[in-house]
Amino acid sequence: MLTKREAIDACLAFSGSYEDYPFDENWAVIRHQANKKIFTAVFSRQGKIWINVKADPNWADFWKSGFPAVVPAYHMNKRHWLSIILDGTMEEADILRLIGDSYDLTKPTIRRK
């Protein structure tokens, strides 16, 4: 996964997601249809494609220390979000895991009565 379209398509594979461009053409955000929350942002920066994902703060240091392509999120809360730089150094399975974690962290909650 190296292109913007490949990254967007990987995110759209998650159930109930859709693509949105609230800022400009460079920033594609992928949202949950049910609650409109963003679970990824895909954009170009410094000649590479970047993906911002929400992450459990308890796991963020693990990802940042173990993978040079994972850095504190560009333009988002650095405690709760990470950026993945698609430079070819990270396995696609790990990228998809981070996207899946972000999807799960932002999905709608079921309210109990």
PDB file of N, CA and C in Angstrom:
ATOM      1  N   MET A   1       0.850  -1.168   0.000  1.00  0.00           N
ATOM      2  CA  MET A   1       0.000   0.000   0.000  1.00  0.00           C
ATOM      3  C   MET A   1       0.900   1.237   0.000  1.00  0.00           C
ATOM      4  N   LEU A   2       0.966   1.890  -1.137  1.00  0.00           N
ATOM      5  CA  LEU A   2       1.813   3.082  -1.250  1.00  0.00           C
ATOM      6  C   LEU A   2       1.082   4.290  -1.812  1.00  0.00           C
ATOM      7  N   THR A   3      -0.045   4.066  -2.487  1.00  0.00           N
ATOM      8  CA  THR A   3      -0.740   5.196  -3.095  1.00  0.00           C
ATOM      9  C   THR A   3      -1.895   5.661  -2.205  1.00  0.00           C
ATOM     10  N   LYS A   4      -2.308   6.874  -2.436  1.00  0.00           N
ATOM     11  CA  LYS A   4      -3.418   7.440  -1.686  1.00  0.00           C
ATOM     12  C   LYS A   4      -4.688   6.631  -1.921  1.00  0.00           C
ATOM     13  N   ARG A   5      -4.928   6.251  -3.181  1.00  0.00           N
ATOM     14  CA  ARG A   5      -6.138   5.489  -3.500  1.00  0.00           C
ATOM     15  C   ARG A   5      -6.137   4.130  -2.802  1.00  0.00           C
ATOM     16  N   GLU A   6      -4.982   3.468  -2.769  1.00  0.00           N
ATOM     17  CA  GLU A   6      -4.886   2.172  -2.080  1.00  0.00           C
ATOM     18  C   GLU A   6      -5.183   2.331  -0.591  1.00  0.00           C
ATOM     19  N   ALA A   7      -4.678   3.387   0.006  1.00  0.00           N
ATOM     20  CA  ALA A   7      -4.917   3.636   1.430  1.00  0.00           C
ATOM     21  C   ALA A   7      -6.400   3.914   1.683  1.00  0.00           C
ATOM     22  N   ILE A   8      -6.996   4.751   0.857  1.00  0.00           N
ATOM     23  CA  ILE A   8      -8.420   5.073   1.003  1.00  0.00           C
ATOM     24  C   ILE A   8      -9.262   3.810   0.830  1.00  0.00           C
ATOM     25  N   ASP A   9      -8.961   3.019  -0.187  1.00  0.00           N
ATOM     26  CA  ASP A   9      -9.723   1.790  -0.430  1.00  0.00           C
ATOM     27  C   ASP A   9      -9.591   0.805   0.729  1.00  0.00           C
ATOM     28  N   ALA A  10      -8.414   0.731   1.338  1.00  0.00           N
ATOM     29  CA  ALA A  10      -8.222  -0.145   2.499  1.00  0.00           C
ATOM     30  C   ALA A  10      -9.114   0.307   3.651  1.00  0.00           C
ATOM     31  N   CYS A  11      -9.242   1.605   3.835  1.00  0.00           N
ATOM     32  CA  CYS A  11     -10.094   2.142   4.901  1.00  0.00           C
ATOM     33  C   CYS A  11     -11.573   1.920   4.589  1.00  0.00           C
ATOM     34  N   LEU A  12     -11.941   2.066   3.329  1.00  0.00           N
ATOM     35  CA  LEU A  12     -13.344   1.906   2.937  1.00  0.00           C
ATOM     36  C   LEU A  12     -13.807   0.455   3.007  1.00  0.00           C
ATOM     37  N   ALA A  13     -12.879  -0.471   3.144  1.00  0.00           N
ATOM     38  CA  ALA A  13     -13.241  -1.890   3.269  1.00  0.00           C
ATOM     39  C   ALA A  13     -13.933  -2.173   4.605  1.00  0.00           C
ATOM     40  N   PHE A  14     -13.830  -1.256   5.551  1.00  0.00           N
ATOM     41  CA  PHE A  14     -14.490  -1.433   6.837  1.00  0.00           C
ATOM     42  C   PHE A  14     -15.971  -1.083   6.698  1.00  0.00           C
ATOM     43  N   SER A  15     -16.797  -1.906   7.284  1.00  0.00           N
ATOM     44  CA  SER A  15     -18.247  -1.794   7.169  1.00  0.00           C
ATOM     45  C   SER A  15     -18.765  -0.427   7.624  1.00  0.00           C
ATOM     46  N   GLY A  16     -19.674   0.137   6.831  1.00  0.00           N
ATOM     47  CA  GLY A  16     -20.323   1.383   7.210  1.00  0.00           C
ATOM     48  C   GLY A  16     -19.437   2.603   7.165  1.00  0.00           C
ATOM     49  N   SER A  17     -18.421   2.585   6.312  1.00  0.00           N
ATOM     50  CA  SER A  17     -17.517   3.738   6.215  1.00  0.00           C
ATOM     51  C   SER A  17     -17.758   4.478   4.902  1.00  0.00           C
ATOM     52  N   TYR A  18     -17.392   5.747   4.895  1.00  0.00           N
ATOM     53  CA  TYR A  18     -17.482   6.531   3.664  1.00  0.00           C
ATOM     54  C   TYR A  18     -16.376   7.575   3.615  1.00  0.00           C
ATOM     55  N   GLU A  19     -16.095   8.018   2.409  1.00  0.00           N
ATOM     56  CA  GLU A  19     -15.016   8.973   2.109  1.00  0.00           C
ATOM     57  C   GLU A  19     -15.586  10.386   2.098  1.00  0.00           C
ATOM     58  N   ASP A  20     -14.849  11.332   2.687  1.00  0.00           N
ATOM     59  CA  ASP A  20     -15.294  12.720   2.759  1.00  0.00           C
ATOM     60  C   ASP A  20     -14.082  13.636   2.559  1.00  0.00           C
ATOM     61  N   TYR A  21     -14.330  14.834   2.058  1.00  0.00           N
ATOM     62  CA  TYR A  21     -13.264  15.831   1.846  1.00  0.00           C
ATOM     63  C   TYR A  21     -13.693  17.157   2.476  1.00  0.00           C
ATOM     64  N   PRO A  22     -13.659  17.260   3.819  1.00  0.00           N
ATOM     65  CA  PRO A  22     -14.148  18.475   4.475  1.00  0.00           C
ATOM     66  C   PRO A  22     -13.199  19.664   4.400  1.00  0.00           C
ATOM     67  N   PHE A  23     -11.939  19.437   4.082  1.00  0.00           N
ATOM     68  CA  PHE A  23     -10.952  20.519   4.090  1.00  0.00           C
ATOM     69  C   PHE A  23     -10.552  20.921   2.671  1.00  0.00           C
ATOM     70  N   ASP A  24      -9.935  20.000   1.958  1.00  0.00           N
ATOM     71  CA  ASP A  24      -9.549  20.221   0.562  1.00  0.00           C
ATOM     72  C   ASP A  24      -9.277  18.864  -0.075  1.00  0.00           C
ATOM     73  N   GLU A  25      -8.885  18.876  -1.334  1.00  0.00           N
ATOM     74  CA  GLU A  25      -8.674  17.623  -2.062  1.00  0.00           C
ATOM     75  C   GLU A  25      -7.520  16.789  -1.509  1.00  0.00           C
ATOM     76  N   ASN A  26      -6.591  17.401  -0.799  1.00  0.00           N
ATOM     77  CA  ASN A  26      -5.454  16.665  -0.263  1.00  0.00           C
ATOM     78  C   ASN A  26      -5.844  15.793   0.929  1.00  0.00           C
ATOM     79  N   TRP A  27      -6.847  16.211   1.689  1.00  0.00           N
ATOM     80  CA  TRP A  27      -7.240  15.515   2.921  1.00  0.00           C
ATOM     81  C   TRP A  27      -8.508  14.709   2.708  1.00  0.00           C
ATOM     82  N   ALA A  28      -8.355  13.394   2.547  1.00  0.00           N
ATOM     83  CA  ALA A  28      -9.509  12.495   2.513  1.00  0.00           C
ATOM     84  C   ALA A  28      -9.696  11.969   3.925  1.00  0.00           C
ATOM     85  N   VAL A  29     -10.888  12.118   4.460  1.00  0.00           N
ATOM     86  CA  VAL A  29     -11.170  11.532   5.764  1.00  0.00           C
ATOM     87  C   VAL A  29     -12.169  10.407   5.558  1.00  0.00           C
ATOM     88  N   ILE A  30     -11.987   9.347   6.306  1.00  0.00           N
ATOM     89  CA  ILE A  30     -12.889   8.211   6.237  1.00  0.00           C
ATOM     90  C   ILE A  30     -13.662   8.202   7.551  1.00  0.00           C
ATOM     91  N   ARG A  31     -14.991   8.165   7.418  1.00  0.00           N
ATOM     92  CA  ARG A  31     -15.869   8.298   8.577  1.00  0.00           C
ATOM     93  C   ARG A  31     -16.790   7.082   8.709  1.00  0.00           C
ATOM     94  N   HIS A  32     -17.334   6.929   9.914  1.00  0.00           N
ATOM     95  CA  HIS A  32     -18.411   5.970  10.157  1.00  0.00           C
ATOM     96  C   HIS A  32     -19.707   6.615   9.677  1.00  0.00           C
ATOM     97  N   GLN A  33     -20.520   5.873   8.956  1.00  0.00           N
ATOM     98  CA  GLN A  33     -21.809   6.415   8.520  1.00  0.00           C
ATOM     99  C   GLN A  33     -22.731   6.674   9.709  1.00  0.00           C
ATOM    100  N   ALA A  34     -22.689   5.813  10.708  1.00  0.00           N
ATOM    101  CA  ALA A  34     -23.641   5.897  11.820  1.00  0.00           C
ATOM    102  C   ALA A  34     -23.434   7.110  12.724  1.00  0.00           C
ATOM    103  N   ASN A  35     -22.190   7.494  12.978  1.00  0.00           N
ATOM    104  CA  ASN A  35     -21.960   8.616  13.899  1.00  0.00           C
ATOM    105  C   ASN A  35     -21.120   9.750  13.296  1.00  0.00           C
ATOM    106  N   LYS A  36     -20.709   9.596  12.056  1.00  0.00           N
ATOM    107  CA  LYS A  36     -19.940  10.607  11.312  1.00  0.00           C
ATOM    108  C   LYS A  36     -18.534  10.848  11.866  1.00  0.00           C
ATOM    109  N   LYS A  37     -18.088  10.037  12.831  1.00  0.00           N
ATOM    110  CA  LYS A  37     -16.747  10.218  13.390  1.00  0.00           C
ATOM    111  C   LYS A  37     -15.688   9.776  12.393  1.00  0.00           C
ATOM    112  N   ILE A  38     -14.603  10.525  12.366  1.00  0.00           N
ATOM    113  CA  ILE A  38     -13.451  10.205  11.519  1.00  0.00           C
ATOM    114  C   ILE A  38     -12.664   9.090  12.185  1.00  0.00           C
ATOM    115  N   PHE A  39     -12.304   8.061  11.397  1.00  0.00           N
ATOM    116  CA  PHE A  39     -11.385   7.067  11.948  1.00  0.00           C
ATOM    117  C   PHE A  39     -10.056   7.053  11.219  1.00  0.00           C
ATOM    118  N   THR A  40      -9.967   7.660  10.044  1.00  0.00           N
ATOM    119  CA  THR A  40      -8.671   7.863   9.386  1.00  0.00           C
ATOM    120  C   THR A  40      -8.707   9.141   8.561  1.00  0.00           C
ATOM    121  N   ALA A  41      -7.527   9.710   8.386  1.00  0.00           N
ATOM    122  CA  ALA A  41      -7.332  10.814   7.455  1.00  0.00           C
ATOM    123  C   ALA A  41      -6.160  10.409   6.565  1.00  0.00           C
ATOM    124  N   VAL A  42      -6.331  10.540   5.266  1.00  0.00           N
ATOM    125  CA  VAL A  42      -5.294  10.155   4.310  1.00  0.00           C
ATOM    126  C   VAL A  42      -4.907  11.414   3.536  1.00  0.00           C
ATOM    127  N   PHE A  43      -3.597  11.703   3.486  1.00  0.00           N
ATOM    128  CA  PHE A  43      -3.158  12.944   2.854  1.00  0.00           C
ATOM    129  C   PHE A  43      -1.718  12.818   2.377  1.00  0.00           C
ATOM    130  N   SER A  44      -1.316  13.747   1.514  1.00  0.00           N
ATOM    131  CA  SER A  44       0.065  13.812   1.022  1.00  0.00           C
ATOM    132  C   SER A  44       0.827  14.832   1.847  1.00  0.00           C
ATOM    133  N   ARG A  45       2.063  14.462   2.192  1.00  0.00           N
ATOM    134  CA  ARG A  45       2.932  15.383   2.930  1.00  0.00           C
ATOM    135  C   ARG A  45       4.372  14.969   2.688  1.00  0.00           C
ATOM    136  N   GLN A  46       5.207  15.917   2.375  1.00  0.00           N
ATOM    137  CA  GLN A  46       6.638  15.684   2.162  1.00  0.00           C
ATOM    138  C   GLN A  46       6.903  14.582   1.139  1.00  0.00           C
ATOM    139  N   GLY A  47       6.086  14.554   0.101  1.00  0.00           N
ATOM    140  CA  GLY A  47       6.272  13.597  -0.996  1.00  0.00           C
ATOM    141  C   GLY A  47       5.837  12.173  -0.698  1.00  0.00           C
ATOM    142  N   LYS A  48       5.189  11.951   0.433  1.00  0.00           N
ATOM    143  CA  LYS A  48       4.712  10.621   0.821  1.00  0.00           C
ATOM    144  C   LYS A  48       3.223  10.695   1.160  1.00  0.00           C
ATOM    145  N   ILE A  49       2.583   9.528   1.206  1.00  0.00           N
ATOM    146  CA  ILE A  49       1.207   9.439   1.668  1.00  0.00           C
ATOM    147  C   ILE A  49       1.242   9.124   3.157  1.00  0.00           C
ATOM    148  N   TRP A  50       0.433   9.843   3.911  1.00  0.00           N
ATOM    149  CA  TRP A  50       0.333   9.668   5.360  1.00  0.00           C
ATOM    150  C   TRP A  50      -1.090   9.254   5.699  1.00  0.00           C
ATOM    151  N   ILE A  51      -1.226   8.443   6.755  1.00  0.00           N
ATOM    152  CA  ILE A  51      -2.541   8.068   7.279  1.00  0.00           C
ATOM    153  C   ILE A  51      -2.554   8.392   8.765  1.00  0.00           C
ATOM    154  N   ASN A  52      -3.505   9.216   9.182  1.00  0.00           N
ATOM    155  CA  ASN A  52      -3.699   9.471  10.608  1.00  0.00           C
ATOM    156  C   ASN A  52      -4.726   8.476  11.128  1.00  0.00           C
ATOM    157  N   VAL A  53      -4.416   7.839  12.262  1.00  0.00           N
ATOM    158  CA  VAL A  53      -5.313   6.876  12.891  1.00  0.00           C
ATOM    159  C   VAL A  53      -5.409   7.178  14.381  1.00  0.00           C
ATOM    160  N   LYS A  54      -6.574   6.904  14.944  1.00  0.00           N
ATOM    161  CA  LYS A  54      -6.730   7.028  16.387  1.00  0.00           C
ATOM    162  C   LYS A  54      -6.102   5.793  17.019  1.00  0.00           C
ATOM    163  N   ALA A  55      -5.446   5.987  18.160  1.00  0.00           N
ATOM    164  CA  ALA A  55      -4.770   4.870  18.827  1.00  0.00           C
ATOM    165  C   ALA A  55      -4.993   4.941  20.329  1.00  0.00           C
ATOM    166  N   ASP A  56      -5.025   3.795  20.938  1.00  0.00           N
ATOM    167  CA  ASP A  56      -5.075   3.717  22.392  1.00  0.00           C
ATOM    168  C   ASP A  56      -3.766   4.312  22.911  1.00  0.00           C
ATOM    169  N   PRO A  57      -3.827   5.318  23.785  1.00  0.00           N
ATOM    170  CA  PRO A  57      -2.586   5.927  24.282  1.00  0.00           C
ATOM    171  C   PRO A  57      -1.628   4.919  24.926  1.00  0.00           C
ATOM    172  N   ASN A  58      -2.171   3.828  25.474  1.00  0.00           N
ATOM    173  CA  ASN A  58      -1.324   2.803  26.085  1.00  0.00           C
ATOM    174  C   ASN A  58      -0.503   2.029  25.049  1.00  0.00           C
ATOM    175  N   TRP A  59      -0.949   2.032  23.814  1.00  0.00           N
ATOM    176  CA  TRP A  59      -0.236   1.330  22.740  1.00  0.00           C
ATOM    177  C   TRP A  59       0.582   2.261  21.848  1.00  0.00           C
ATOM    178  N   ALA A  60       0.345   3.548  21.919  1.00  0.00           N
ATOM    179  CA  ALA A  60       0.988   4.499  21.008  1.00  0.00           C
ATOM    180  C   ALA A  60       2.512   4.430  21.072  1.00  0.00           C
ATOM    181  N   ASP A  61       3.063   4.361  22.270  1.00  0.00           N
ATOM    182  CA  ASP A  61       4.524   4.296  22.395  1.00  0.00           C
ATOM    183  C   ASP A  61       5.092   3.023  21.776  1.00  0.00           C
ATOM    184  N   PHE A  62       4.375   1.918  21.915  1.00  0.00           N
ATOM    185  CA  PHE A  62       4.806   0.667  21.282  1.00  0.00           C
ATOM    186  C   PHE A  62       4.937   0.850  19.775  1.00  0.00           C
ATOM    187  N   TRP A  63       3.904   1.400  19.161  1.00  0.00           N
ATOM    188  CA  TRP A  63       3.923   1.585  17.706  1.00  0.00           C
ATOM    189  C   TRP A  63       5.013   2.555  17.274  1.00  0.00           C
ATOM    190  N   LYS A  64       5.158   3.662  18.008  1.00  0.00           N
ATOM    191  CA  LYS A  64       6.168   4.668  17.643  1.00  0.00           C
ATOM    192  C   LYS A  64       7.587   4.151  17.847  1.00  0.00           C
ATOM    193  N   SER A  65       7.820   3.371  18.893  1.00  0.00           N
ATOM    194  CA  SER A  65       9.178   2.876  19.142  1.00  0.00           C
ATOM    195  C   SER A  65       9.549   1.697  18.252  1.00  0.00           C
ATOM    196  N   GLY A  66       8.562   0.943  17.825  1.00  0.00           N
ATOM    197  CA  GLY A  66       8.849  -0.249  17.026  1.00  0.00           C
ATOM    198  C   GLY A  66       8.849  -0.037  15.528  1.00  0.00           C
ATOM    199  N   PHE A  67       8.278   1.071  15.067  1.00  0.00           N
ATOM    200  CA  PHE A  67       8.126   1.302  13.633  1.00  0.00           C
ATOM    201  C   PHE A  67       8.493   2.746  13.293  1.00  0.00           C
ATOM    202  N   PRO A  68       9.591   2.951  12.577  1.00  0.00           N
ATOM    203  CA  PRO A  68       9.995   4.317  12.220  1.00  0.00           C
ATOM    204  C   PRO A  68       8.947   5.069  11.384  1.00  0.00           C
ATOM    205  N   ALA A  69       8.074   4.329  10.699  1.00  0.00           N
ATOM    206  CA  ALA A  69       7.041   4.963   9.866  1.00  0.00           C
ATOM    207  C   ALA A  69       5.866   5.476  10.700  1.00  0.00           C
ATOM    208  N   VAL A  70       5.841   5.181  11.982  1.00  0.00           N
ATOM    209  CA  VAL A  70       4.761   5.640  12.863  1.00  0.00           C
ATOM    210  C   VAL A  70       5.302   6.782  13.730  1.00  0.00           C
ATOM    211  N   VAL A  71       4.650   7.927  13.612  1.00  0.00           N
ATOM    212  CA  VAL A  71       5.083   9.141  14.308  1.00  0.00           C
ATOM    213  C   VAL A  71       3.866   9.809  14.965  1.00  0.00           C
ATOM    214  N   PRO A  72       4.103  10.760  15.891  1.00  0.00           N
ATOM    215  CA  PRO A  72       2.960  11.494  16.444  1.00  0.00           C
ATOM    216  C   PRO A  72       2.156  12.135  15.301  1.00  0.00           C
ATOM    217  N   ALA A  73       0.860  12.141  15.450  1.00  0.00           N
ATOM    218  CA  ALA A  73      -0.025  12.563  14.364  1.00  0.00           C
ATOM    219  C   ALA A  73       0.226  14.000  13.921  1.00  0.00           C
ATOM    220  N   TYR A  74       0.234  14.168  12.612  1.00  0.00           N
ATOM    221  CA  TYR A  74       0.329  15.497  12.016  1.00  0.00           C
ATOM    222  C   TYR A  74      -1.048  16.143  12.089  1.00  0.00           C
ATOM    223  N   HIS A  75      -1.117  17.323  12.668  1.00  0.00           N
ATOM    224  CA  HIS A  75      -2.331  18.144  12.726  1.00  0.00           C
ATOM    225  C   HIS A  75      -3.447  17.578  13.596  1.00  0.00           C
ATOM    226  N   MET A  76      -3.122  16.646  14.507  1.00  0.00           N
ATOM    227  CA  MET A  76      -4.151  16.076  15.373  1.00  0.00           C
ATOM    228  C   MET A  76      -3.579  15.904  16.775  1.00  0.00           C
ATOM    229  N   ASN A  77      -4.427  15.565  17.710  1.00  0.00           N
ATOM    230  CA  ASN A  77      -4.021  15.355  19.091  1.00  0.00           C
ATOM    231  C   ASN A  77      -2.953  14.266  19.149  1.00  0.00           C
ATOM    232  N   LYS A  78      -1.801  14.614  19.661  1.00  0.00           N
ATOM    233  CA  LYS A  78      -0.644  13.701  19.648  1.00  0.00           C
ATOM    234  C   LYS A  78      -0.788  12.562  20.660  1.00  0.00           C
ATOM    235  N   ARG A  79      -1.652  12.712  21.631  1.00  0.00           N
ATOM    236  CA  ARG A  79      -1.848  11.645  22.624  1.00  0.00           C
ATOM    237  C   ARG A  79      -2.750  10.536  22.081  1.00  0.00           C
ATOM    238  N   HIS A  80      -3.725  10.899  21.283  1.00  0.00           N
ATOM    239  CA  HIS A  80      -4.730   9.938  20.835  1.00  0.00           C
ATOM    240  C   HIS A  80      -4.619   9.552  19.359  1.00  0.00           C
ATOM    241  N   TRP A  81      -3.770  10.211  18.614  1.00  0.00           N
ATOM    242  CA  TRP A  81      -3.669   9.947  17.179  1.00  0.00           C
ATOM    243  C   TRP A  81      -2.212   9.732  16.768  1.00  0.00           C
ATOM    244  N   LEU A  82      -2.028   8.862  15.779  1.00  0.00           N
ATOM    245  CA  LEU A  82      -0.712   8.575  15.195  1.00  0.00           C
ATOM    246  C   LEU A  82      -0.765   8.830  13.698  1.00  0.00           C
ATOM    247  N   SER A  83       0.371   9.122  13.112  1.00  0.00           N
ATOM    248  CA  SER A  83       0.498   9.163  11.657  1.00  0.00           C
ATOM    249  C   SER A  83       1.327   7.968  11.214  1.00  0.00           C
ATOM    250  N   ILE A  84       0.884   7.341  10.142  1.00  0.00           N
ATOM    251  CA  ILE A  84       1.643   6.268   9.507  1.00  0.00           C
ATOM    252  C   ILE A  84       2.131   6.830   8.180  1.00  0.00           C
ATOM    253  N   ILE A  85       3.436   6.825   7.972  1.00  0.00           N
ATOM    254  CA  ILE A  85       4.012   7.303   6.712  1.00  0.00           C
ATOM    255  C   ILE A  85       4.171   6.083   5.806  1.00  0.00           C
ATOM    256  N   LEU A  86       3.516   6.117   4.667  1.00  0.00           N
ATOM    257  CA  LEU A  86       3.579   4.984   3.751  1.00  0.00           C
ATOM    258  C   LEU A  86       4.849   5.074   2.915  1.00  0.00           C
ATOM    259  N   ASP A  87       5.942   4.619   3.513  1.00  0.00           N
ATOM    260  CA  ASP A  87       7.246   4.685   2.845  1.00  0.00           C
ATOM    261  C   ASP A  87       7.775   3.302   2.461  1.00  0.00           C
ATOM    262  N   GLY A  88       6.937   2.276   2.655  1.00  0.00           N
ATOM    263  CA  GLY A  88       7.328   0.925   2.284  1.00  0.00           C
ATOM    264  C   GLY A  88       8.058   0.160   3.375  1.00  0.00           C
ATOM    265  N   THR A  89       8.266   0.768   4.548  1.00  0.00           N
ATOM    266  CA  THR A  89       9.022   0.098   5.602  1.00  0.00           C
ATOM    267  C   THR A  89       8.138  -0.685   6.562  1.00  0.00           C
ATOM    268  N   MET A  90       6.830  -0.506   6.475  1.00  0.00           N
ATOM    269  CA  MET A  90       5.921  -1.160   7.414  1.00  0.00           C
ATOM    270  C   MET A  90       5.072  -2.184   6.670  1.00  0.00           C
ATOM    271  N   GLU A  91       4.900  -3.347   7.272  1.00  0.00           N
ATOM    272  CA  GLU A  91       4.080  -4.402   6.675  1.00  0.00           C
ATOM    273  C   GLU A  91       2.625  -3.936   6.553  1.00  0.00           C
ATOM    274  N   GLU A  92       1.991  -4.328   5.460  1.00  0.00           N
ATOM    275  CA  GLU A  92       0.607  -3.941   5.241  1.00  0.00           C
ATOM    276  C   GLU A  92      -0.304  -4.466   6.355  1.00  0.00           C
ATOM    277  N   ALA A  93      -0.022  -5.648   6.882  1.00  0.00           N
ATOM    278  CA  ALA A  93      -0.832  -6.216   7.961  1.00  0.00           C
ATOM    279  C   ALA A  93      -0.805  -5.308   9.196  1.00  0.00           C
ATOM    280  N   ASP A  94       0.347  -4.715   9.496  1.00  0.00           N
ATOM    281  CA  ASP A  94       0.447  -3.807  10.639  1.00  0.00           C
ATOM    282  C   ASP A  94      -0.313  -2.508  10.383  1.00  0.00           C
ATOM    283  N   ILE A  95      -0.240  -2.014   9.160  1.00  0.00           N
ATOM    284  CA  ILE A  95      -0.994  -0.809   8.797  1.00  0.00           C
ATOM    285  C   ILE A  95      -2.487  -1.073   8.944  1.00  0.00           C
ATOM    286  N   LEU A  96      -2.932  -2.221   8.438  1.00  0.00           N
ATOM    287  CA  LEU A  96      -4.353  -2.567   8.526  1.00  0.00           C
ATOM    288  C   LEU A  96      -4.789  -2.768   9.973  1.00  0.00           C
ATOM    289  N   ARG A  97      -3.915  -3.282  10.800  1.00  0.00           N
ATOM    290  CA  ARG A  97      -4.244  -3.446  12.222  1.00  0.00           C
ATOM    291  C   ARG A  97      -4.468  -2.085  12.873  1.00  0.00           C
ATOM    292  N   LEU A  98      -3.590  -1.120  12.577  1.00  0.00           N
ATOM    293  CA  LEU A  98      -3.756   0.221  13.132  1.00  0.00           C
ATOM    294  C   LEU A  98      -5.047   0.879  12.629  1.00  0.00           C
ATOM    295  N   ILE A  99      -5.353   0.691  11.360  1.00  0.00           N
ATOM    296  CA  ILE A  99      -6.605   1.238  10.813  1.00  0.00           C
ATOM    297  C   ILE A  99      -7.793   0.577  11.505  1.00  0.00           C
ATOM    298  N   GLY A 100      -7.733  -0.740  11.696  1.00  0.00           N
ATOM    299  CA  GLY A 100      -8.806  -1.463  12.370  1.00  0.00           C
ATOM    300  C   GLY A 100      -8.982  -1.028  13.816  1.00  0.00           C
ATOM    301  N   ASP A 101      -7.876  -0.804  14.509  1.00  0.00           N
ATOM    302  CA  ASP A 101      -7.955  -0.311  15.888  1.00  0.00           C
ATOM    303  C   ASP A 101      -8.632   1.061  15.924  1.00  0.00           C
ATOM    304  N   SER A 102      -8.273   1.925  14.979  1.00  0.00           N
ATOM    305  CA  SER A 102      -8.868   3.255  14.903  1.00  0.00           C
ATOM    306  C   SER A 102     -10.372   3.155  14.630  1.00  0.00           C
ATOM    307  N   TYR A 103     -10.735   2.269  13.728  1.00  0.00           N
ATOM    308  CA  TYR A 103     -12.147   2.026  13.408  1.00  0.00           C
ATOM    309  C   TYR A 103     -12.903   1.616  14.680  1.00  0.00           C
ATOM    310  N   ASP A 104     -12.328   0.690  15.430  1.00  0.00           N
ATOM    311  CA  ASP A 104     -12.981   0.203  16.648  1.00  0.00           C
ATOM    312  C   ASP A 104     -13.076   1.283  17.727  1.00  0.00           C
ATOM    313  N   LEU A 105     -12.049   2.108  17.849  1.00  0.00           N
ATOM    314  CA  LEU A 105     -12.048   3.162  18.874  1.00  0.00           C
ATOM    315  C   LEU A 105     -13.058   4.275  18.592  1.00  0.00           C
ATOM    316  N   THR A 106     -13.458   4.433  17.346  1.00  0.00           N
ATOM    317  CA  THR A 106     -14.357   5.534  16.978  1.00  0.00           C
ATOM    318  C   THR A 106     -15.758   5.077  16.593  1.00  0.00           C
ATOM    319  N   LYS A 107     -15.989   3.765  16.586  1.00  0.00           N
ATOM    320  CA  LYS A 107     -17.309   3.283  16.156  1.00  0.00           C
ATOM    321  C   LYS A 107     -18.381   3.682  17.153  1.00  0.00           C
ATOM    322  N   PRO A 108     -19.638   3.718  16.673  1.00  0.00           N
ATOM    323  CA  PRO A 108     -20.731   4.106  17.554  1.00  0.00           C
ATOM    324  C   PRO A 108     -20.864   3.157  18.743  1.00  0.00           C
ATOM    325  N   THR A 109     -21.212   3.711  19.869  1.00  0.00           N
ATOM    326  CA  THR A 109     -21.447   2.879  21.053  1.00  0.00           C
ATOM    327  C   THR A 109     -22.925   2.553  21.146  1.00  0.00           C
ATOM    328  N   ILE A 110     -23.207   1.404  21.697  1.00  0.00           N
ATOM    329  CA  ILE A 110     -24.594   0.989  21.879  1.00  0.00           C
ATOM    330  C   ILE A 110     -25.027   1.425  23.271  1.00  0.00           C
ATOM    331  N   ARG A 111     -26.070   2.210  23.311  1.00  0.00           N
ATOM    332  CA  ARG A 111     -26.567   2.722  24.595  1.00  0.00           C
ATOM    333  C   ARG A 111     -27.507   1.710  25.230  1.00  0.00           C
ATOM    334  N   ARG A 112     -27.368   1.562  26.529  1.00  0.00           N
ATOM    335  CA  ARG A 112     -28.274   0.705  27.292  1.00  0.00           C
ATOM    336  C   ARG A 112     -29.318   1.577  27.972  1.00  0.00           C
ATOM    337  N   LYS A 113     -30.504   1.023  28.089  1.00  0.00           N
ATOM    338  CA  LYS A 113     -31.569   1.767  28.779  1.00  0.00           C
ATOM    339  C   LYS A 113     -31.660   1.360  30.216  1.00  0.00           C
TER     340      LYS A 113
END
